[in-house]
PDB file of C-alpha atoms in Angstrom:
ATOM      1  CA  SER A   1     -76.626  79.771  72.604  1.00 72.00           C
ATOM      2  CA  ALA A   2     -78.751  79.222  69.518  1.00 80.00           C
ATOM      3  CA  VAL A   3     -82.251  80.254  68.588  1.00 89.00           C
ATOM      4  CA  ILE A   4     -84.117  77.567  66.723  1.00 93.00           C
ATOM      5  CA  SER A   5     -87.434  77.902  64.973  1.00 95.00           C
ATOM      6  CA  GLN A   6     -89.618  75.180  63.511  1.00 96.00           C
ATOM      7  CA  LYS A   7     -92.428  75.296  61.019  1.00 97.00           C
ATOM      8  CA  PRO A   8     -95.200  74.370  61.287  1.00 97.00           C
ATOM      9  CA  SER A   9     -95.720  74.515  65.033  1.00 94.00           C
ATOM     10  CA  ARG A  10     -98.561  72.037  64.717  1.00 95.00           C
ATOM     11  CA  ASP A  11    -100.556  70.308  62.027  1.00 97.00           C
ATOM     12  CA  ILE A  12    -103.377  67.851  61.609  1.00 97.00           C
ATOM     13  CA  CYS A  13    -102.919  65.565  58.627  1.00 96.00           C
ATOM     14  CA  GLN A  14    -104.764  62.778  56.920  1.00 97.00           C
ATOM     15  CA  ARG A  15    -103.508  59.226  56.786  1.00 97.00           C
ATOM     16  CA  GLY A  16    -101.343  58.523  53.738  1.00 97.00           C
ATOM     17  CA  THR A  17    -100.152  62.082  53.221  1.00 97.00           C
ATOM     18  CA  SER A  18     -96.711  63.548  53.903  1.00 97.00           C
ATOM     19  CA  LEU A  19     -95.596  66.544  55.939  1.00 98.00           C
ATOM     20  CA  THR A  20     -92.316  68.412  55.741  1.00 98.00           C
ATOM     21  CA  ILE A  21     -91.075  70.094  58.907  1.00 98.00           C
ATOM     22  CA  GLN A  22     -88.570  72.900  58.672  1.00 98.00           C
ATOM     23  CA  CYS A  23     -85.881  73.763  61.201  1.00 97.00           C
ATOM     24  CA  GLN A  24     -84.049  77.079  61.049  1.00 97.00           C
ATOM     25  CA  VAL A  25     -81.130  78.102  63.284  1.00 94.00           C
ATOM     26  CA  ASP A  26     -79.873  81.627  63.793  1.00 93.00           C
ATOM     27  CA  SER A  27     -76.227  80.602  63.493  1.00 89.00           C
ATOM     28  CA  GLN A  28     -74.172  78.084  61.550  1.00 88.00           C
ATOM     29  CA  VAL A  29     -74.012  74.715  63.263  1.00 85.00           C
ATOM     30  CA  THR A  30     -72.282  71.506  62.374  1.00 81.00           C
ATOM     31  CA  MET A  31     -74.666  68.990  63.867  1.00 82.00           C
ATOM     32  CA  MET A  32     -78.419  68.984  63.643  1.00 90.00           C
ATOM     33  CA  PHE A  33     -80.588  66.271  65.093  1.00 92.00           C
ATOM     34  CA  TRP A  34     -84.193  65.213  64.693  1.00 95.00           C
ATOM     35  CA  TYR A  35     -86.059  63.656  67.616  1.00 95.00           C
ATOM     36  CA  ARG A  36     -89.521  62.196  67.986  1.00 96.00           C
ATOM     37  CA  GLN A  37     -91.572  62.345  71.156  1.00 94.00           C
ATOM     38  CA  GLN A  38     -94.646  60.158  71.043  1.00 93.00           C
ATOM     39  CA  PRO A  39     -97.531  61.115  73.346  1.00 89.00           C
ATOM     40  CA  GLY A  40     -96.513  60.786  76.973  1.00 86.00           C
ATOM     41  CA  GLN A  41     -93.176  59.293  76.018  1.00 89.00           C
ATOM     42  CA  SER A  42     -89.550  60.293  76.079  1.00 91.00           C
ATOM     43  CA  LEU A  43     -87.523  61.610  73.182  1.00 93.00           C
ATOM     44  CA  THR A  44     -86.067  59.236  70.643  1.00 93.00           C
ATOM     45  CA  LEU A  45     -83.424  60.248  68.142  1.00 92.00           C
ATOM     46  CA  ILE A  46     -84.510  59.746  64.547  1.00 95.00           C
ATOM     47  CA  ALA A  47     -81.381  60.834  62.725  1.00 93.00           C
ATOM     48  CA  THR A  48     -78.367  63.088  62.661  1.00 90.00           C
ATOM     49  CA  ALA A  49     -78.231  65.555  59.786  1.00 90.00           C
ATOM     50  CA  ASN A  50     -74.851  66.766  58.599  1.00 81.00           C
ATOM     51  CA  GLN A  51     -74.438  69.350  55.891  1.00 80.00           C
ATOM     52  CA  GLY A  52     -73.164  67.883  52.656  1.00 78.00           C
ATOM     53  CA  SER A  53     -73.721  64.252  53.493  1.00 79.00           C
ATOM     54  CA  GLU A  54     -76.488  61.727  53.951  1.00 85.00           C
ATOM     55  CA  ALA A  55     -78.285  61.748  57.247  1.00 90.00           C
ATOM     56  CA  THR A  56     -77.420  59.007  59.704  1.00 90.00           C
ATOM     57  CA  TYR A  57     -80.511  57.148  60.895  1.00 93.00           C
ATOM     58  CA  GLU A  58     -81.007  55.380  64.186  1.00 92.00           C
ATOM     59  CA  SER A  59     -82.232  51.840  64.459  1.00 91.00           C
ATOM     60  CA  GLY A  60     -85.900  51.643  63.629  1.00 93.00           C
ATOM     61  CA  PHE A  61     -85.947  54.701  61.392  1.00 96.00           C
ATOM     62  CA  VAL A  62     -85.442  54.610  57.617  1.00 95.00           C
ATOM     63  CA  ILE A  63     -84.831  57.211  54.965  1.00 95.00           C
ATOM     64  CA  ASP A  64     -87.892  56.270  52.934  1.00 96.00           C
ATOM     65  CA  LYS A  65     -90.151  57.074  55.867  1.00 97.00           C
ATOM     66  CA  PHE A  66     -88.244  60.076  57.229  1.00 97.00           C
ATOM     67  CA  PRO A  67     -86.238  61.716  54.440  1.00 96.00           C
ATOM     68  CA  ILE A  68     -84.038  64.543  55.696  1.00 96.00           C
ATOM     69  CA  SER A  69     -82.397  67.410  53.882  1.00 93.00           C
ATOM     70  CA  ARG A  70     -79.561  69.609  55.133  1.00 93.00           C
ATOM     71  CA  PRO A  71     -78.801  72.094  52.360  1.00 91.00           C
ATOM     72  CA  ASN A  72     -76.705  74.449  54.494  1.00 91.00           C
ATOM     73  CA  LEU A  73     -75.401  75.022  58.000  1.00 90.00           C
ATOM     74  CA  THR A  74     -78.501  76.812  59.283  1.00 93.00           C
ATOM     75  CA  PHE A  75     -81.392  74.787  57.882  1.00 94.00           C
ATOM     76  CA  SER A  76     -82.793  71.276  57.758  1.00 95.00           C
ATOM     77  CA  THR A  77     -86.057  69.580  56.888  1.00 96.00           C
ATOM     78  CA  LEU A  78     -87.624  66.351  58.043  1.00 97.00           C
ATOM     79  CA  THR A  79     -90.407  64.778  56.024  1.00 98.00           C
ATOM     80  CA  VAL A  80     -92.805  62.312  57.584  1.00 98.00           C
ATOM     81  CA  SER A  81     -93.983  60.228  54.641  1.00 97.00           C
ATOM     82  CA  ASN A  82     -97.118  58.169  54.096  1.00 97.00           C
ATOM     83  CA  MET A  83     -98.339  59.041  57.554  1.00 97.00           C
ATOM     84  CA  SER A  84    -100.372  56.830  59.833  1.00 96.00           C
ATOM     85  CA  PRO A  85    -101.912  57.631  63.235  1.00 96.00           C
ATOM     86  CA  GLU A  86     -98.842  56.038  64.860  1.00 95.00           C
ATOM     87  CA  ASP A  87     -96.794  58.958  63.539  1.00 97.00           C
ATOM     88  CA  SER A  88     -98.699  61.362  65.757  1.00 97.00           C
ATOM     89  CA  SER A  89     -95.921  62.871  67.857  1.00 96.00           C
ATOM     90  CA  ILE A  90     -93.975  65.969  68.622  1.00 95.00           C
ATOM     91  CA  TYR A  91     -91.003  66.271  66.288  1.00 97.00           C
ATOM     92  CA  LEU A  92     -88.090  68.321  67.587  1.00 95.00           C
ATOM     93  CA  CYS A  93     -84.914  69.442  65.951  1.00 94.00           C
ATOM     94  CA  SER A  94     -81.861  70.221  67.990  1.00 91.00           C
ATOM     95  CA  VAL A  95     -78.388  71.544  67.373  1.00 87.00           C
ATOM     96  CA  GLY A  96     -75.053  70.983  69.025  1.00 77.00           C
ATOM     97  CA  LEU A  97     -72.653  73.870  69.128  1.00 68.00           C
ATOM     98  CA  GLY A  98     -68.950  73.448  68.637  1.00 56.00           C
ATOM     99  CA  GLN A  99     -66.927  70.287  68.401  1.00 51.00           C
ATOM    100  CA  GLY A 100     -67.411  69.101  71.924  1.00 50.00           C
ATOM    101  CA  LEU A 101     -70.447  67.992  73.775  1.00 48.00           C
ATOM    102  CA  ASP A 102     -71.879  71.373  74.513  1.00 57.00           C
ATOM    103  CA  GLU A 103     -75.456  71.624  75.551  1.00 66.00           C
ATOM    104  CA  GLN A 104     -77.861  70.774  72.821  1.00 76.00           C
ATOM    105  CA  PHE A 105     -80.467  73.369  72.080  1.00 84.00           C
ATOM    106  CA  PHE A 106     -83.905  72.289  71.021  1.00 90.00           C
ATOM    107  CA  GLY A 107     -86.456  73.883  68.789  1.00 92.00           C
ATOM    108  CA  PRO A 108     -90.011  74.456  70.021  1.00 92.00           C
ATOM    109  CA  GLY A 109     -91.224  71.286  68.319  1.00 94.00           C
ATOM    110  CA  THR A 110     -93.868  70.455  65.738  1.00 96.00           C
ATOM    111  CA  ARG A 111     -96.943  68.789  67.152  1.00 95.00           C
ATOM    112  CA  LEU A 112     -98.314  66.414  64.512  1.00 97.00           C
ATOM    113  CA  THR A 113    -101.662  64.671  64.673  1.00 96.00           C
ATOM    114  CA  VAL A 114    -102.517  62.103  62.021  1.00 97.00           C
ATOM    115  CA  LEU A 115    -106.178  61.184  61.598  1.00 95.00           C
TER     116      LEU A 115
ATOM    117  CA  ALA B   1     -75.425  50.334  75.274  1.00 75.00           C
ATOM    118  CA  GLN B   2     -76.356  53.495  77.059  1.00 85.00           C
ATOM    119  CA  LYS B   3     -79.386  53.661  79.262  1.00 91.00           C
ATOM    120  CA  VAL B   4     -80.993  56.291  81.466  1.00 95.00           C
ATOM    121  CA  THR B   5     -83.543  55.335  84.100  1.00 96.00           C
ATOM    122  CA  GLN B   6     -85.899  57.757  85.774  1.00 96.00           C
ATOM    123  CA  ALA B   7     -87.869  55.501  88.068  1.00 95.00           C
ATOM    124  CA  GLN B   8     -90.243  58.212  89.262  1.00 96.00           C
ATOM    125  CA  THR B   9     -92.981  58.576  86.688  1.00 95.00           C
ATOM    126  CA  GLU B  10     -94.908  61.285  88.513  1.00 96.00           C
ATOM    127  CA  ILE B  11     -94.308  63.317  91.634  1.00 97.00           C
ATOM    128  CA  SER B  12     -96.770  65.648  93.285  1.00 97.00           C
ATOM    129  CA  VAL B  13     -95.713  68.120  95.961  1.00 97.00           C
ATOM    130  CA  VAL B  14     -97.148  71.140  97.665  1.00 97.00           C
ATOM    131  CA  GLU B  15     -95.573  74.484  96.941  1.00 97.00           C
ATOM    132  CA  LYS B  16     -92.468  75.276  99.026  1.00 97.00           C
ATOM    133  CA  GLU B  17     -91.633  71.616  99.520  1.00 97.00           C
ATOM    134  CA  ASP B  18     -88.247  70.341  98.406  1.00 97.00           C
ATOM    135  CA  VAL B  19     -88.286  67.600  95.782  1.00 98.00           C
ATOM    136  CA  THR B  20     -85.590  65.339  94.364  1.00 98.00           C
ATOM    137  CA  LEU B  21     -85.795  63.775  90.931  1.00 98.00           C
ATOM    138  CA  ASP B  22     -83.744  60.635  90.518  1.00 98.00           C
ATOM    139  CA  CYS B  23     -81.637  59.662  87.515  1.00 98.00           C
ATOM    140  CA  VAL B  24     -79.564  56.506  87.159  1.00 97.00           C
ATOM    141  CA  TYR B  25     -77.500  55.876  84.069  1.00 96.00           C
ATOM    142  CA  GLU B  26     -75.576  53.062  82.421  1.00 94.00           C
ATOM    143  CA  THR B  27     -72.610  53.431  80.114  1.00 91.00           C
ATOM    144  CA  ARG B  28     -69.429  51.516  79.405  1.00 88.00           C
ATOM    145  CA  ASP B  29     -67.467  54.624  78.608  1.00 83.00           C
ATOM    146  CA  THR B  30     -65.231  56.591  80.914  1.00 84.00           C
ATOM    147  CA  THR B  31     -65.966  59.913  79.246  1.00 84.00           C
ATOM    148  CA  TYR B  32     -69.584  60.924  79.055  1.00 87.00           C
ATOM    149  CA  TYR B  33     -71.897  63.820  79.721  1.00 87.00           C
ATOM    150  CA  LEU B  34     -75.103  64.052  81.693  1.00 91.00           C
ATOM    151  CA  PHE B  35     -77.878  66.551  81.112  1.00 91.00           C
ATOM    152  CA  TRP B  36     -81.132  67.665  82.643  1.00 94.00           C
ATOM    153  CA  TYR B  37     -83.887  69.267  80.571  1.00 94.00           C
ATOM    154  CA  LYS B  38     -87.225  70.733  81.588  1.00 95.00           C
ATOM    155  CA  GLN B  39     -90.285  70.404  79.374  1.00 93.00           C
ATOM    156  CA  PRO B  40     -93.122  72.675  80.543  1.00 92.00           C
ATOM    157  CA  PRO B  41     -96.680  72.186  79.290  1.00 87.00           C
ATOM    158  CA  SER B  42     -95.918  74.391  76.296  1.00 84.00           C
ATOM    159  CA  GLY B  43     -93.689  71.606  74.993  1.00 84.00           C
ATOM    160  CA  GLU B  44     -90.316  73.217  74.423  1.00 86.00           C
ATOM    161  CA  LEU B  45     -87.250  71.645  75.968  1.00 90.00           C
ATOM    162  CA  VAL B  46     -85.299  73.912  78.266  1.00 89.00           C
ATOM    163  CA  PHE B  47     -81.675  73.065  78.962  1.00 87.00           C
ATOM    164  CA  LEU B  48     -80.846  73.082  82.683  1.00 91.00           C
ATOM    165  CA  ILE B  49     -77.391  71.614  83.138  1.00 88.00           C
ATOM    166  CA  ARG B  50     -74.591  69.602  81.570  1.00 86.00           C
ATOM    167  CA  ARG B  51     -72.064  67.704  83.657  1.00 87.00           C
ATOM    168  CA  ASN B  52     -69.056  65.759  82.386  1.00 85.00           C
ATOM    169  CA  SER B  53     -67.966  62.476  83.891  1.00 87.00           C
ATOM    170  CA  PHE B  54     -64.789  63.922  85.381  1.00 86.00           C
ATOM    171  CA  ASP B  55     -66.493  66.585  87.413  1.00 83.00           C
ATOM    172  CA  GLU B  56     -68.222  65.170  90.455  1.00 82.00           C
ATOM    173  CA  GLN B  57     -68.683  68.463  92.209  1.00 82.00           C
ATOM    174  CA  ASN B  58     -72.236  69.165  93.131  1.00 84.00           C
ATOM    175  CA  GLU B  59     -73.709  72.240  91.509  1.00 85.00           C
ATOM    176  CA  ILE B  60     -76.196  74.750  92.789  1.00 86.00           C
ATOM    177  CA  SER B  61     -78.042  77.282  90.706  1.00 87.00           C
ATOM    178  CA  GLY B  62     -80.597  79.229  92.658  1.00 92.00           C
ATOM    179  CA  ARG B  63     -83.234  76.781  93.863  1.00 94.00           C
ATOM    180  CA  TYR B  64     -81.796  73.996  91.720  1.00 95.00           C
ATOM    181  CA  SER B  65     -79.026  71.657  92.747  1.00 94.00           C
ATOM    182  CA  TRP B  66     -77.527  68.538  91.246  1.00 94.00           C
ATOM    183  CA  ASN B  67     -75.805  65.625  92.959  1.00 94.00           C
ATOM    184  CA  PHE B  68     -73.534  63.563  90.701  1.00 94.00           C
ATOM    185  CA  GLN B  69     -72.211  60.313  92.153  1.00 93.00           C
ATOM    186  CA  LYS B  70     -70.202  58.070  89.833  1.00 92.00           C
ATOM    187  CA  SER B  71     -70.047  55.334  92.462  1.00 92.00           C
ATOM    188  CA  THR B  72     -73.787  54.835  92.150  1.00 95.00           C
ATOM    189  CA  SER B  73     -74.125  56.075  88.540  1.00 95.00           C
ATOM    190  CA  SER B  74     -76.616  58.658  89.635  1.00 96.00           C
ATOM    191  CA  PHE B  75     -77.236  62.282  88.727  1.00 96.00           C
ATOM    192  CA  ASN B  76     -80.072  63.487  90.911  1.00 96.00           C
ATOM    193  CA  PHE B  77     -81.780  66.852  90.674  1.00 96.00           C
ATOM    194  CA  THR B  78     -83.229  68.705  93.663  1.00 97.00           C
ATOM    195  CA  ILE B  79     -85.578  71.659  93.571  1.00 97.00           C
ATOM    196  CA  THR B  80     -85.668  73.576  96.835  1.00 96.00           C
ATOM    197  CA  ALA B  81     -88.801  75.454  97.880  1.00 97.00           C
ATOM    198  CA  SER B  82     -90.711  74.314  94.823  1.00 97.00           C
ATOM    199  CA  GLN B  83     -93.026  76.682  92.990  1.00 97.00           C
ATOM    200  CA  VAL B  84     -96.028  76.135  90.762  1.00 96.00           C
ATOM    201  CA  VAL B  85     -93.947  77.256  87.771  1.00 95.00           C
ATOM    202  CA  ASP B  86     -91.690  74.249  88.350  1.00 97.00           C
ATOM    203  CA  SER B  87     -94.507  71.993  87.183  1.00 97.00           C
ATOM    204  CA  ALA B  88     -93.162  70.237  84.102  1.00 97.00           C
ATOM    205  CA  VAL B  89     -91.703  67.005  82.830  1.00 96.00           C
ATOM    206  CA  TYR B  90     -88.016  66.708  83.630  1.00 97.00           C
ATOM    207  CA  PHE B  91     -85.721  64.595  81.484  1.00 96.00           C
ATOM    208  CA  CYS B  92     -82.309  63.276  82.348  1.00 96.00           C
ATOM    209  CA  ALA B  93     -80.073  62.472  79.366  1.00 93.00           C
ATOM    210  CA  LEU B  94     -76.695  60.923  78.654  1.00 91.00           C
ATOM    211  CA  SER B  95     -74.242  61.500  75.828  1.00 85.00           C
ATOM    212  CA  ASP B  96     -71.130  59.569  74.918  1.00 71.00           C
ATOM    213  CA  GLU B  97     -68.088  61.434  73.614  1.00 61.00           C
ATOM    214  CA  LYS B  98     -67.046  58.490  71.495  1.00 53.00           C
ATOM    215  CA  LYS B  99     -70.115  58.344  69.353  1.00 52.00           C
ATOM    216  CA  SER B 100     -68.841  58.906  65.857  1.00 44.00           C
ATOM    217  CA  SER B 101     -72.115  60.311  64.660  1.00 43.00           C
ATOM    218  CA  GLY B 102     -72.060  63.207  67.015  1.00 51.00           C
ATOM    219  CA  ASP B 103     -73.575  64.384  70.240  1.00 63.00           C
ATOM    220  CA  LYS B 104     -76.497  62.005  70.427  1.00 76.00           C
ATOM    221  CA  LEU B 105     -78.493  62.134  73.588  1.00 85.00           C
ATOM    222  CA  THR B 106     -80.095  59.129  75.219  1.00 90.00           C
ATOM    223  CA  PHE B 107     -83.068  60.324  77.238  1.00 93.00           C
ATOM    224  CA  GLY B 108     -84.732  58.842  80.266  1.00 95.00           C
ATOM    225  CA  THR B 109     -88.476  58.429  80.279  1.00 94.00           C
ATOM    226  CA  GLY B 110     -88.979  61.615  82.234  1.00 95.00           C
ATOM    227  CA  THR B 111     -90.519  62.523  85.579  1.00 97.00           C
ATOM    228  CA  ARG B 112     -93.679  64.585  85.617  1.00 96.00           C
ATOM    229  CA  LEU B 113     -93.592  67.033  88.514  1.00 98.00           C
ATOM    230  CA  ALA B 114     -96.781  68.668  89.689  1.00 97.00           C
ATOM    231  CA  VAL B 115     -96.459  71.451  92.239  1.00 97.00           C
ATOM    232  CA  ARG B 116     -99.764  72.279  93.912  1.00 96.00           C
ATOM    233  CA  PRO B 117    -100.399  75.707  95.402  1.00 94.00           C
TER     234      PRO B 117
END
C-alpha cells in the first residue's frame, strides 16, 4: 500500500488567485494522477503526472490552467490558476503501484472554495 | 469509450438491512479492471476491491460481497446487515489495461448510501 498526504487539506481563495496543492507519497511510484471532484459529483481525471516528462492532460483540462510538476518519484504539485468559483472542488491525487493495474490509492483530498 | 453507470443516486436503508449497489459498465476491451471505492463524509477515498475481467468469481469479504457478471456488464456490490458506519458515497470505476497513459480510472457518478439506526 501507499500513504499519501496532501497539503493544504482545505483552503478558501479569492477569485483570480492561484493555489498550489502538494502531494507526497511515502514510497517511490511511477504514476501519479490528479482528479477533481466538483460538489456532489463524481471524480474526473485532470492529468497523469510522470516523473521526468510533461504531464498528460485529459480532454477539457489544459496546462495553463492546471500546471503540474513531478520533480521526483514521491512528490507532485497541481496548481489551480486564475481561479473562479467554478473551480471550487475537492482535488485528489492518487498513485498506482507497480506496472500493472493495481489498486490506486488516493490522498485525503484538498477541499478548495473559491469566492 | 469507457463508461460506468450507477443508476441509483441515493439509497436509504434501516440498519441490519441488506443493500445492493448496482454498477453497469461499457468498454470495448477484453482486458479491463473494475473497482469499488467508498467515500465517507470525511472525503477520503477508501479502496474496497479490484476485479479483473478474466475473473468472474464472486468475492466475499466480511459483510461485503461483489457479483461480477460479464454477460450483463455488471459489477454489483452487496452489503449484508448494513451498519450506520456504512453510510457513504460508493463509487464504481473501470480501468483499461491498454491505456498508454497509465492506469486511468473512469468513475461512475456514485451512489449515496444512508443507513438509519
